mmCIF file with all atom_site columns, C-alpha atoms in Angstrom:
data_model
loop_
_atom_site.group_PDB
_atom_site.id
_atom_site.type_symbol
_atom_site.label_atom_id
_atom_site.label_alt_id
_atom_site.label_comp_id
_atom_site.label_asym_id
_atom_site.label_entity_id
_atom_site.label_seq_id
_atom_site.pdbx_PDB_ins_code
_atom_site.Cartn_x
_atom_site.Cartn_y
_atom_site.Cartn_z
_atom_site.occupancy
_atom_site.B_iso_or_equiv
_atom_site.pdbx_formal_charge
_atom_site.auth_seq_id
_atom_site.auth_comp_id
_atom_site.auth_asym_id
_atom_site.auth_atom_id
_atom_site.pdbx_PDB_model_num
ATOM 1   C CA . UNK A 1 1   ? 2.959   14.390  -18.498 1.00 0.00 ? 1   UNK A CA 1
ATOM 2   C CA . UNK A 1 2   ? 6.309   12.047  -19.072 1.00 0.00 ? 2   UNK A CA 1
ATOM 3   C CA . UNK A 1 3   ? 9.212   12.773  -16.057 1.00 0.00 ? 3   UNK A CA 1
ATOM 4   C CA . UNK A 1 4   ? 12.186  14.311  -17.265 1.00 0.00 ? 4   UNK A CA 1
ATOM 5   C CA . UNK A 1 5   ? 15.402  13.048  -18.078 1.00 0.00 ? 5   UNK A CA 1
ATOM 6   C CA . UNK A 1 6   ? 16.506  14.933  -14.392 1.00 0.00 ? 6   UNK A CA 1
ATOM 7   C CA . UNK A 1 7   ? 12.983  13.078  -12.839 1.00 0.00 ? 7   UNK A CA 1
ATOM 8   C CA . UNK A 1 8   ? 13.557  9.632   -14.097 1.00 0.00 ? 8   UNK A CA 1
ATOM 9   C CA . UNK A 1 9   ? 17.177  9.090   -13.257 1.00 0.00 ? 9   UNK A CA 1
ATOM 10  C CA . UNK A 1 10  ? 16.331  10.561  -9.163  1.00 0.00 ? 10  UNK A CA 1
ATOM 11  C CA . UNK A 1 11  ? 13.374  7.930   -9.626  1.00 0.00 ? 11  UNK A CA 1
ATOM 12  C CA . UNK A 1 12  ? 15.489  4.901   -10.714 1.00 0.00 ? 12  UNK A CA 1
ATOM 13  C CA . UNK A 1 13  ? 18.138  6.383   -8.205  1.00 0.00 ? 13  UNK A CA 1
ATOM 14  C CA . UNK A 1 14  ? 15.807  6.707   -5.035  1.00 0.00 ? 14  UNK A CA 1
ATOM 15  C CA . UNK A 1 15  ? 14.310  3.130   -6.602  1.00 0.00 ? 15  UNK A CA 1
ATOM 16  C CA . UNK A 1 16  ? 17.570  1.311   -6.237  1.00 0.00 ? 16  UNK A CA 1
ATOM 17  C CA . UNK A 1 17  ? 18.690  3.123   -2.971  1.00 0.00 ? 17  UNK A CA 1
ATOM 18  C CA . UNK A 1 18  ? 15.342  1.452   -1.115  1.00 0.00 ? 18  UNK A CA 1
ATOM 19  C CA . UNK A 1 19  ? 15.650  -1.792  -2.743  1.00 0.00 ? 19  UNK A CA 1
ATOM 20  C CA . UNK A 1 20  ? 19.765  -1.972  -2.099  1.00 0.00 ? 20  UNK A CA 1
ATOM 21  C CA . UNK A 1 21  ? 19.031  -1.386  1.576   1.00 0.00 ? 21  UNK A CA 1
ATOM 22  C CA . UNK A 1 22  ? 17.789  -5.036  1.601   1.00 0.00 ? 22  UNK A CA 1
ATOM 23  C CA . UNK A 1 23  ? 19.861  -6.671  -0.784  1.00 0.00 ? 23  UNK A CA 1
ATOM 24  C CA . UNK A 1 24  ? 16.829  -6.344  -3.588  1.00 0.00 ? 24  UNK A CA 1
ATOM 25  C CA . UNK A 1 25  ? 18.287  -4.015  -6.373  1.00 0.00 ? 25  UNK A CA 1
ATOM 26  C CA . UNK A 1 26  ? 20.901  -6.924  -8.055  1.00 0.00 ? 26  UNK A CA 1
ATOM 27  C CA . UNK A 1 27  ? 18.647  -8.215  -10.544 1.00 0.00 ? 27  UNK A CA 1
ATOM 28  C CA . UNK A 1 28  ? 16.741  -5.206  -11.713 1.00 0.00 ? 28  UNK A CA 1
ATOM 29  C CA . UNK A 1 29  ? 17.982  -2.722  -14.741 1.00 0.00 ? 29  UNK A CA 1
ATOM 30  C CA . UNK A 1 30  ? 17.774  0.596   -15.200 1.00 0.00 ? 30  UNK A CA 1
ATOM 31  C CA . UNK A 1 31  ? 14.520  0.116   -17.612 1.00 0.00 ? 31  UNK A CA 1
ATOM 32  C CA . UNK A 1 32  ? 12.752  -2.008  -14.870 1.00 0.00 ? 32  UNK A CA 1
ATOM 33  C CA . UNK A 1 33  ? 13.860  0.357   -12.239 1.00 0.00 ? 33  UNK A CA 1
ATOM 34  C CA . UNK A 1 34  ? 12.771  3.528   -14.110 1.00 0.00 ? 34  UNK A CA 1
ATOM 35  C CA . UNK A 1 35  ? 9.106   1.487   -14.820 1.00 0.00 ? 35  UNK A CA 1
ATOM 36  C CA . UNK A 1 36  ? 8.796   1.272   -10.961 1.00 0.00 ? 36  UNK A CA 1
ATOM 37  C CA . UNK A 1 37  ? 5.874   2.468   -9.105  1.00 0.00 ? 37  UNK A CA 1
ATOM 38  C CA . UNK A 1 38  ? 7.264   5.491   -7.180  1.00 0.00 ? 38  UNK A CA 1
ATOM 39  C CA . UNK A 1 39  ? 5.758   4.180   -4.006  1.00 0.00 ? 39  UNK A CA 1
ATOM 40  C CA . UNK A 1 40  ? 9.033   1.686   -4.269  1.00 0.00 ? 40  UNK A CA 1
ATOM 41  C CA . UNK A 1 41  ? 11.102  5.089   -3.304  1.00 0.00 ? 41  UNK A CA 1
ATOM 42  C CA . UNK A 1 42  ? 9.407   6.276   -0.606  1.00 0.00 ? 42  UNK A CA 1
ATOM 43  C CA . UNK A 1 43  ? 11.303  6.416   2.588   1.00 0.00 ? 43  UNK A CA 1
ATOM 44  C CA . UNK A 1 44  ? 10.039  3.944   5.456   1.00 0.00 ? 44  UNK A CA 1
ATOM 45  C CA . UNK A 1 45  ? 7.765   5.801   7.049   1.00 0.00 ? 45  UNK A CA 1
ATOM 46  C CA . UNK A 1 46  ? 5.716   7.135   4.425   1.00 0.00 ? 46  UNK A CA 1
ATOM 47  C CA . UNK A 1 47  ? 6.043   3.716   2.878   1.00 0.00 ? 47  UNK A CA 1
ATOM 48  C CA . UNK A 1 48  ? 4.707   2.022   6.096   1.00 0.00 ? 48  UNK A CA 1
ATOM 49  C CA . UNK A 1 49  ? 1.927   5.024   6.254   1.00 0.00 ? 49  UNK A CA 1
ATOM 50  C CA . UNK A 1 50  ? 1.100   3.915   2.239   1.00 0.00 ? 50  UNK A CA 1
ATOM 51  C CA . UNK A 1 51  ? 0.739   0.425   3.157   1.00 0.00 ? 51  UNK A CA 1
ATOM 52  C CA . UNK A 1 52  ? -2.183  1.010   6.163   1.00 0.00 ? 52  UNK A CA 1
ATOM 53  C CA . UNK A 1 53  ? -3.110  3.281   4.004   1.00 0.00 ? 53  UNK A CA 1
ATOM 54  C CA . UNK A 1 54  ? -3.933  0.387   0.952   1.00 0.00 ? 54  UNK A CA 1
ATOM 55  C CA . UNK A 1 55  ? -4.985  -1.829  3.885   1.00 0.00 ? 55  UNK A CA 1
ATOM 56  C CA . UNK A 1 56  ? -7.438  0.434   4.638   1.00 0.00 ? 56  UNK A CA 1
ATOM 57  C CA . UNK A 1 57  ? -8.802  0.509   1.627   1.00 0.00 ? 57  UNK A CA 1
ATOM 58  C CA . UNK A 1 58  ? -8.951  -3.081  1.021   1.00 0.00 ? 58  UNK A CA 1
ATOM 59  C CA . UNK A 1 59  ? -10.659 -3.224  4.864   1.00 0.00 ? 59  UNK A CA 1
ATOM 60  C CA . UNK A 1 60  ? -13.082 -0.701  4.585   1.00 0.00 ? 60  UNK A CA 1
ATOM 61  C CA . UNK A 1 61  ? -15.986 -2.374  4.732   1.00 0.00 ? 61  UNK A CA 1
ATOM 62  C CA . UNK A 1 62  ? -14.930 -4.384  8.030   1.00 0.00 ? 62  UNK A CA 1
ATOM 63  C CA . UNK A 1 63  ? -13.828 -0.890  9.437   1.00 0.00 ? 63  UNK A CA 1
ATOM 64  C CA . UNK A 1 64  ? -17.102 0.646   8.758   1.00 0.00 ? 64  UNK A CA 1
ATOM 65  C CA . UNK A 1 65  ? -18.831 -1.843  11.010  1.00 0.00 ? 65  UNK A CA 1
ATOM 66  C CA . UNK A 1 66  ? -16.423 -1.445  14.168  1.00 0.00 ? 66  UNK A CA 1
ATOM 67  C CA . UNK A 1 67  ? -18.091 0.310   17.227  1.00 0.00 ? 67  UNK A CA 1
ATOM 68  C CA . UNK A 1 68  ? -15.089 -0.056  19.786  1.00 0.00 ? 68  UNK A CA 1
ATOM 69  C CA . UNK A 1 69  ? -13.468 3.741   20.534  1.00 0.00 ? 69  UNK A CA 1
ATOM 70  C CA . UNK A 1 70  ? -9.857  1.965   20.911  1.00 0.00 ? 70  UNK A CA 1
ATOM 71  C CA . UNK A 1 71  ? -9.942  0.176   17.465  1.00 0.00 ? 71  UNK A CA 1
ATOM 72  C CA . UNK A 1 72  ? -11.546 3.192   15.860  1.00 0.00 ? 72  UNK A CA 1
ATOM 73  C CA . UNK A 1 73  ? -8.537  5.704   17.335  1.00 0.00 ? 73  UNK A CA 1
ATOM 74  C CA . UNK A 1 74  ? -6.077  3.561   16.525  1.00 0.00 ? 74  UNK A CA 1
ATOM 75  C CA . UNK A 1 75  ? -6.935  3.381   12.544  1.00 0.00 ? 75  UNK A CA 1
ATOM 76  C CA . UNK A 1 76  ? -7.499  7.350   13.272  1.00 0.00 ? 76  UNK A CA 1
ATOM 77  C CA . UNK A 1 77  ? -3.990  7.620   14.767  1.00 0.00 ? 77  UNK A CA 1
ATOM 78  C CA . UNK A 1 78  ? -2.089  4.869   11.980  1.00 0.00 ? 78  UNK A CA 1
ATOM 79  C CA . UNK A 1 79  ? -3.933  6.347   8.947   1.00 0.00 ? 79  UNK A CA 1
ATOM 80  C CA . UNK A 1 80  ? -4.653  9.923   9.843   1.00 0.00 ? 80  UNK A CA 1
ATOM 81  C CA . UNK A 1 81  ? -7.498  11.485  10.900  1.00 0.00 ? 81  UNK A CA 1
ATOM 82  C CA . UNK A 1 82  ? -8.412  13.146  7.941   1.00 0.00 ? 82  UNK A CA 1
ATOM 83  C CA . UNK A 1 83  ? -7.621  10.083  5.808   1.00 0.00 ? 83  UNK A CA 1
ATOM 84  C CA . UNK A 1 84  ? -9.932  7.880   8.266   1.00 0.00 ? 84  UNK A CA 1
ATOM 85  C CA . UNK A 1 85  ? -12.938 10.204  7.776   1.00 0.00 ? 85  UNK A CA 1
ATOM 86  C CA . UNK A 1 86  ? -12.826 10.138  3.796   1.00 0.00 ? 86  UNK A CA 1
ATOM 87  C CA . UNK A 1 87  ? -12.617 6.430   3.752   1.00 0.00 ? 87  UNK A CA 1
ATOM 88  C CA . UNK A 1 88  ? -15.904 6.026   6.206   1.00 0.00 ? 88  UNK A CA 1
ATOM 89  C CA . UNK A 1 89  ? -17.519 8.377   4.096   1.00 0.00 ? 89  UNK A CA 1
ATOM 90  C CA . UNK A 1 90  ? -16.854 6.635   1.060   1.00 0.00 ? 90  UNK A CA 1
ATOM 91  C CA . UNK A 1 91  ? -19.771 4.204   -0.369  1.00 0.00 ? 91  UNK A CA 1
ATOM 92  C CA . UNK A 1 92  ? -19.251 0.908   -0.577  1.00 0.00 ? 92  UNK A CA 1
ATOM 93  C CA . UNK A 1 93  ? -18.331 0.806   -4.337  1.00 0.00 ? 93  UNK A CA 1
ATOM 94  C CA . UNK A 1 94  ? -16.961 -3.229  -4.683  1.00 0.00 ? 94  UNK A CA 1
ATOM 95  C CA . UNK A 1 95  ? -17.076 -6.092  -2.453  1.00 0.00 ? 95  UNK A CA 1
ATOM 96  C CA . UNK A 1 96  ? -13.932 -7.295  -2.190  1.00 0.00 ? 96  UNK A CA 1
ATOM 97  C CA . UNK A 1 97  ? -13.621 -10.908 -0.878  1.00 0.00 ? 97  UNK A CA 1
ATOM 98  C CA . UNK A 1 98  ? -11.263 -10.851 2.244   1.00 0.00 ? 98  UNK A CA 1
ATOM 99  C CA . UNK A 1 99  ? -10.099 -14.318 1.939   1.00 0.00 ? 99  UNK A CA 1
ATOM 100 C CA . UNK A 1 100 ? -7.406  -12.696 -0.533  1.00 0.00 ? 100 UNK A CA 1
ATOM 101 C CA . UNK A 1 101 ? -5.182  -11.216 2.028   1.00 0.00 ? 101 UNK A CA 1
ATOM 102 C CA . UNK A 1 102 ? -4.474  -13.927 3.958   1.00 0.00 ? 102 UNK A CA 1
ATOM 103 C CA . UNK A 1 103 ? -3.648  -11.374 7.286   1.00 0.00 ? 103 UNK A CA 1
ATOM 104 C CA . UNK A 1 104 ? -6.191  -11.734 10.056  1.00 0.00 ? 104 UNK A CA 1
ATOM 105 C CA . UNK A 1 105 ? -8.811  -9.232  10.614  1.00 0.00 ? 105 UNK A CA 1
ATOM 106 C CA . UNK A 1 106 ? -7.353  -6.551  14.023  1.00 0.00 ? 106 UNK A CA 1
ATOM 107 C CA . UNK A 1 107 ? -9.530  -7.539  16.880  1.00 0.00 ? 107 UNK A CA 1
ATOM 108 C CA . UNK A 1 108 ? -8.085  -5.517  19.383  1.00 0.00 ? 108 UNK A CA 1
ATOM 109 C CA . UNK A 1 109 ? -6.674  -2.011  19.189  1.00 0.00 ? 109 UNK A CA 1
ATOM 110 C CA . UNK A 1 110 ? -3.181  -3.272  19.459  1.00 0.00 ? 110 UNK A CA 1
ATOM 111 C CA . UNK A 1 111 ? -3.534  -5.318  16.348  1.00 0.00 ? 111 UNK A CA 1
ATOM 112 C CA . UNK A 1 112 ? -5.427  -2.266  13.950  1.00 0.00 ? 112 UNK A CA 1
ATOM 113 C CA . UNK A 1 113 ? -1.475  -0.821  12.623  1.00 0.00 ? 113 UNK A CA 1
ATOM 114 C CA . UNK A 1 114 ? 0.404   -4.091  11.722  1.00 0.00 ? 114 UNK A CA 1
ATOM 115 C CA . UNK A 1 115 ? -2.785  -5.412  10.135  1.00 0.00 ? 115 UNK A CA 1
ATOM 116 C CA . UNK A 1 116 ? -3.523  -2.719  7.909   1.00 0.00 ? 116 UNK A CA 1
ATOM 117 C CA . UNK A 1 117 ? 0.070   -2.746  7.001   1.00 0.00 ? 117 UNK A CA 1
ATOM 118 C CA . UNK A 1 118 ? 0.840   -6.545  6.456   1.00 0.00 ? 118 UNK A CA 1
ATOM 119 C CA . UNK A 1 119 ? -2.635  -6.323  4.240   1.00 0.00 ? 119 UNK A CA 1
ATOM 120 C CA . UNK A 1 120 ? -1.578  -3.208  2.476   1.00 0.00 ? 120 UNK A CA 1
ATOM 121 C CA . UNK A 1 121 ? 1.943   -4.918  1.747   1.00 0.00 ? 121 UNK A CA 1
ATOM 122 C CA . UNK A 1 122 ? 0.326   -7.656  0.191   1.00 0.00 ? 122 UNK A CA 1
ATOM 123 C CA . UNK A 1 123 ? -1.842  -5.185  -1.917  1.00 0.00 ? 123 UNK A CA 1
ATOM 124 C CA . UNK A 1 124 ? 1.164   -3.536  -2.723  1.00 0.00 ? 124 UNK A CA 1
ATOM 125 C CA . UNK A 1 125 ? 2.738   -6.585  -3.801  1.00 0.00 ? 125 UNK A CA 1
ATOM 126 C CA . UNK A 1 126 ? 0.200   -7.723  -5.813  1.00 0.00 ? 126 UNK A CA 1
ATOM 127 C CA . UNK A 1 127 ? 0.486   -4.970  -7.655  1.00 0.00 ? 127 UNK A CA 1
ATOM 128 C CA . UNK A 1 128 ? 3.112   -5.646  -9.634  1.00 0.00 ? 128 UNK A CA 1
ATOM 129 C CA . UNK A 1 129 ? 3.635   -7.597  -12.637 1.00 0.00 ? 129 UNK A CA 1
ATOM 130 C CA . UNK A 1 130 ? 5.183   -11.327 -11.769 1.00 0.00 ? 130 UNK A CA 1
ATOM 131 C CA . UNK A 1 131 ? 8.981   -11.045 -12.521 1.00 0.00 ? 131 UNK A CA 1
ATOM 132 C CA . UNK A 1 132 ? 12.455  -9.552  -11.623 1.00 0.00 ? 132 UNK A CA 1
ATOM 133 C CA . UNK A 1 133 ? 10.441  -5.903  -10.082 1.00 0.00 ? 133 UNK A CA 1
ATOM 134 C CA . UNK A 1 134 ? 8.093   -8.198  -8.058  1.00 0.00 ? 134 UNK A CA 1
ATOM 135 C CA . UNK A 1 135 ? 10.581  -10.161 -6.504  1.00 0.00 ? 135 UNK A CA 1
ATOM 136 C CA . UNK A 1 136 ? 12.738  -6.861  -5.507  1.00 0.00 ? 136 UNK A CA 1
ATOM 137 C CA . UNK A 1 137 ? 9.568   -5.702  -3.886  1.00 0.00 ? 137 UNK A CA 1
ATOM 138 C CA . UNK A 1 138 ? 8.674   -8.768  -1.738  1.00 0.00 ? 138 UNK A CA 1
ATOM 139 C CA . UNK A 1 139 ? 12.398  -8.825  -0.839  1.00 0.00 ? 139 UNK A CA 1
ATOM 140 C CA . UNK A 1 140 ? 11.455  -5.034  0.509   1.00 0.00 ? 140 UNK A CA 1
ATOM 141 C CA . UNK A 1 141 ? 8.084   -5.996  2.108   1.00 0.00 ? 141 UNK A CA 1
ATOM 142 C CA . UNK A 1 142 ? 8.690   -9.089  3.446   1.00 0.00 ? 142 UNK A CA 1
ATOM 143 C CA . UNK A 1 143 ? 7.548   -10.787 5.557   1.00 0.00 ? 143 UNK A CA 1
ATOM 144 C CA . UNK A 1 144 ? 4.386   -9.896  3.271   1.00 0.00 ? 144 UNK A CA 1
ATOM 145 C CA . UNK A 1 145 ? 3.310   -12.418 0.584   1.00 0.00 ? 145 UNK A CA 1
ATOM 146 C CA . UNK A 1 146 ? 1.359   -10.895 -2.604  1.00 0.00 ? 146 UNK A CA 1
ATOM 147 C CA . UNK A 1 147 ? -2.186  -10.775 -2.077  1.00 0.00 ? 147 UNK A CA 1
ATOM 148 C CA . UNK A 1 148 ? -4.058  -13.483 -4.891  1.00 0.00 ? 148 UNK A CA 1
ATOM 149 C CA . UNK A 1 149 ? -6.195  -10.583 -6.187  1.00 0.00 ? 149 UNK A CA 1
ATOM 150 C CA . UNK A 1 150 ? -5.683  -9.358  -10.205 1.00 0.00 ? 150 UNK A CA 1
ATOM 151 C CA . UNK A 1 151 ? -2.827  -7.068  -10.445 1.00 0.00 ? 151 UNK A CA 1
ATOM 152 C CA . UNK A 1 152 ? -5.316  -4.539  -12.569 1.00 0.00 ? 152 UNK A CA 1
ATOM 153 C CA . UNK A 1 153 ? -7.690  -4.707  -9.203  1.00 0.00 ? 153 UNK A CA 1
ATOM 154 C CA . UNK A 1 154 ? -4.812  -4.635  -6.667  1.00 0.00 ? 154 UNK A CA 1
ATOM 155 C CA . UNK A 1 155 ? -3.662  -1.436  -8.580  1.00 0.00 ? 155 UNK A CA 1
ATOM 156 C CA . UNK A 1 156 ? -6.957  0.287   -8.045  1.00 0.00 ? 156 UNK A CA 1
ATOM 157 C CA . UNK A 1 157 ? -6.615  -0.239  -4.753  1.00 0.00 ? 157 UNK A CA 1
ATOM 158 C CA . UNK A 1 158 ? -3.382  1.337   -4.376  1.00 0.00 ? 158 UNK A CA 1
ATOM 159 C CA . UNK A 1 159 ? -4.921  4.160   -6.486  1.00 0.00 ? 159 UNK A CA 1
ATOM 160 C CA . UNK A 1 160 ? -7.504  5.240   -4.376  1.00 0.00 ? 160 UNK A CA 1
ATOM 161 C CA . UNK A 1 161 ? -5.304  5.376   -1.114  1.00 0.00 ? 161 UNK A CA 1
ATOM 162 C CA . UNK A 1 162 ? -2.902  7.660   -3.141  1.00 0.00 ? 162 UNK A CA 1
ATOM 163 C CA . UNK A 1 163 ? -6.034  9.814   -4.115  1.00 0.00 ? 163 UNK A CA 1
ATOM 164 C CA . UNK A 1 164 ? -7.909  10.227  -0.701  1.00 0.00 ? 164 UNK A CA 1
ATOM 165 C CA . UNK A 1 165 ? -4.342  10.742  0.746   1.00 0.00 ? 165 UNK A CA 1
ATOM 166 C CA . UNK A 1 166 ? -4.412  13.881  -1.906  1.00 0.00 ? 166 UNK A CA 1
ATOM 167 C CA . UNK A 1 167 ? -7.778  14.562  -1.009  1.00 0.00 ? 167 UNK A CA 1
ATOM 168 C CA . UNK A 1 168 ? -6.942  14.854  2.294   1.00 0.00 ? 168 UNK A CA 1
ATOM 169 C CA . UNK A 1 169 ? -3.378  16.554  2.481   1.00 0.00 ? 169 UNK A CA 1
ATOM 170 C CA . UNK A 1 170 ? -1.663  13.652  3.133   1.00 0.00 ? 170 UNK A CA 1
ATOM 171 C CA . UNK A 1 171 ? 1.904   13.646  0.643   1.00 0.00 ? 171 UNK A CA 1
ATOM 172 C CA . UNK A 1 172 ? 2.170   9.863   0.621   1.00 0.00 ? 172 UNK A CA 1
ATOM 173 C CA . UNK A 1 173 ? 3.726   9.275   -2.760  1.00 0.00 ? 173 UNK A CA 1
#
């Protein structure tokens, strides 16, 4: 189903809005802005919720094998408890090599939010196609750098945090 005229011009609107806020919207059109993922509106915090959210995904399997309570209910408390339990439950469908998020594993409870979310950034980043959109969005998410995965594999990545989040209530994007 194709957005509306109404729907596209609030999505290039909200689009430019979040990117203006830090100086990223200047070199981007109206075309590039309507062809932008709509997790490039969101407002902070559900943006900041999306990217743990995509860094959980890419660290699932390295969250499935932690046994410490305090790391364990702070991924419950940054991703959402519901969220948390779908992704455990999950199989382990692809071995993803870690070395292509170049953001330290959490070690310590303290550590489990801003990891997920500088790895989810760079997820997020990688994403996106090289040019004028991709540079916009690491102007957004920096300090982040894009992730060296494909931008086809990235993608699925987002794509399954936006679907568990539906699966699980959660309105993230």
């Amino acid at each position: 189903m194709s957005a509306t005229p109404a729907q596209l011009r609030g999505h290039r609107a909200a689009v430019a809005r979040r990117l203006a806020a830090h100086d990223a919207a200047a070199a981007l059109d109206w075309d590039q802005l309507g062809r932008a993922p709509a997790w490039l509106a969101l407002p902070d915090a559900e943006a900041a919720t999306l990217q743990r959210r995509v860094g959980a995904v890419f660290q699932a399997r390295a969250i499935r094998l932690w046994i410490d309570g305090p790391r364990i209910a702070a991924a419950r408390a940054a991703l959402g408890e519901g969220f948390l339990a779908r992704l455990l439950a999950l199989p382990d469908a692809v071995s993803i090599p870690m070395e292509l998020v170049s953001v330290p594993r959490a070690e310590s409870a303290a550590q489990v939010a801003p990891r997920l979310q500088a790895t989810g950034a760079a997820v997020l980043l990688a994403s996106l196609a090289h040019g004028a959109l991709r540079r916009a969005a690491a102007a957004l998410l920096a300090p982040a750098v894009a992730s060296a995965m494909a931008p086809d594999l990235a993608a699925s990545l987002v794509e399954r945090a936006l679907a568990l989040a539906a699966e699980t209530g959660g309105s993230t994007a």
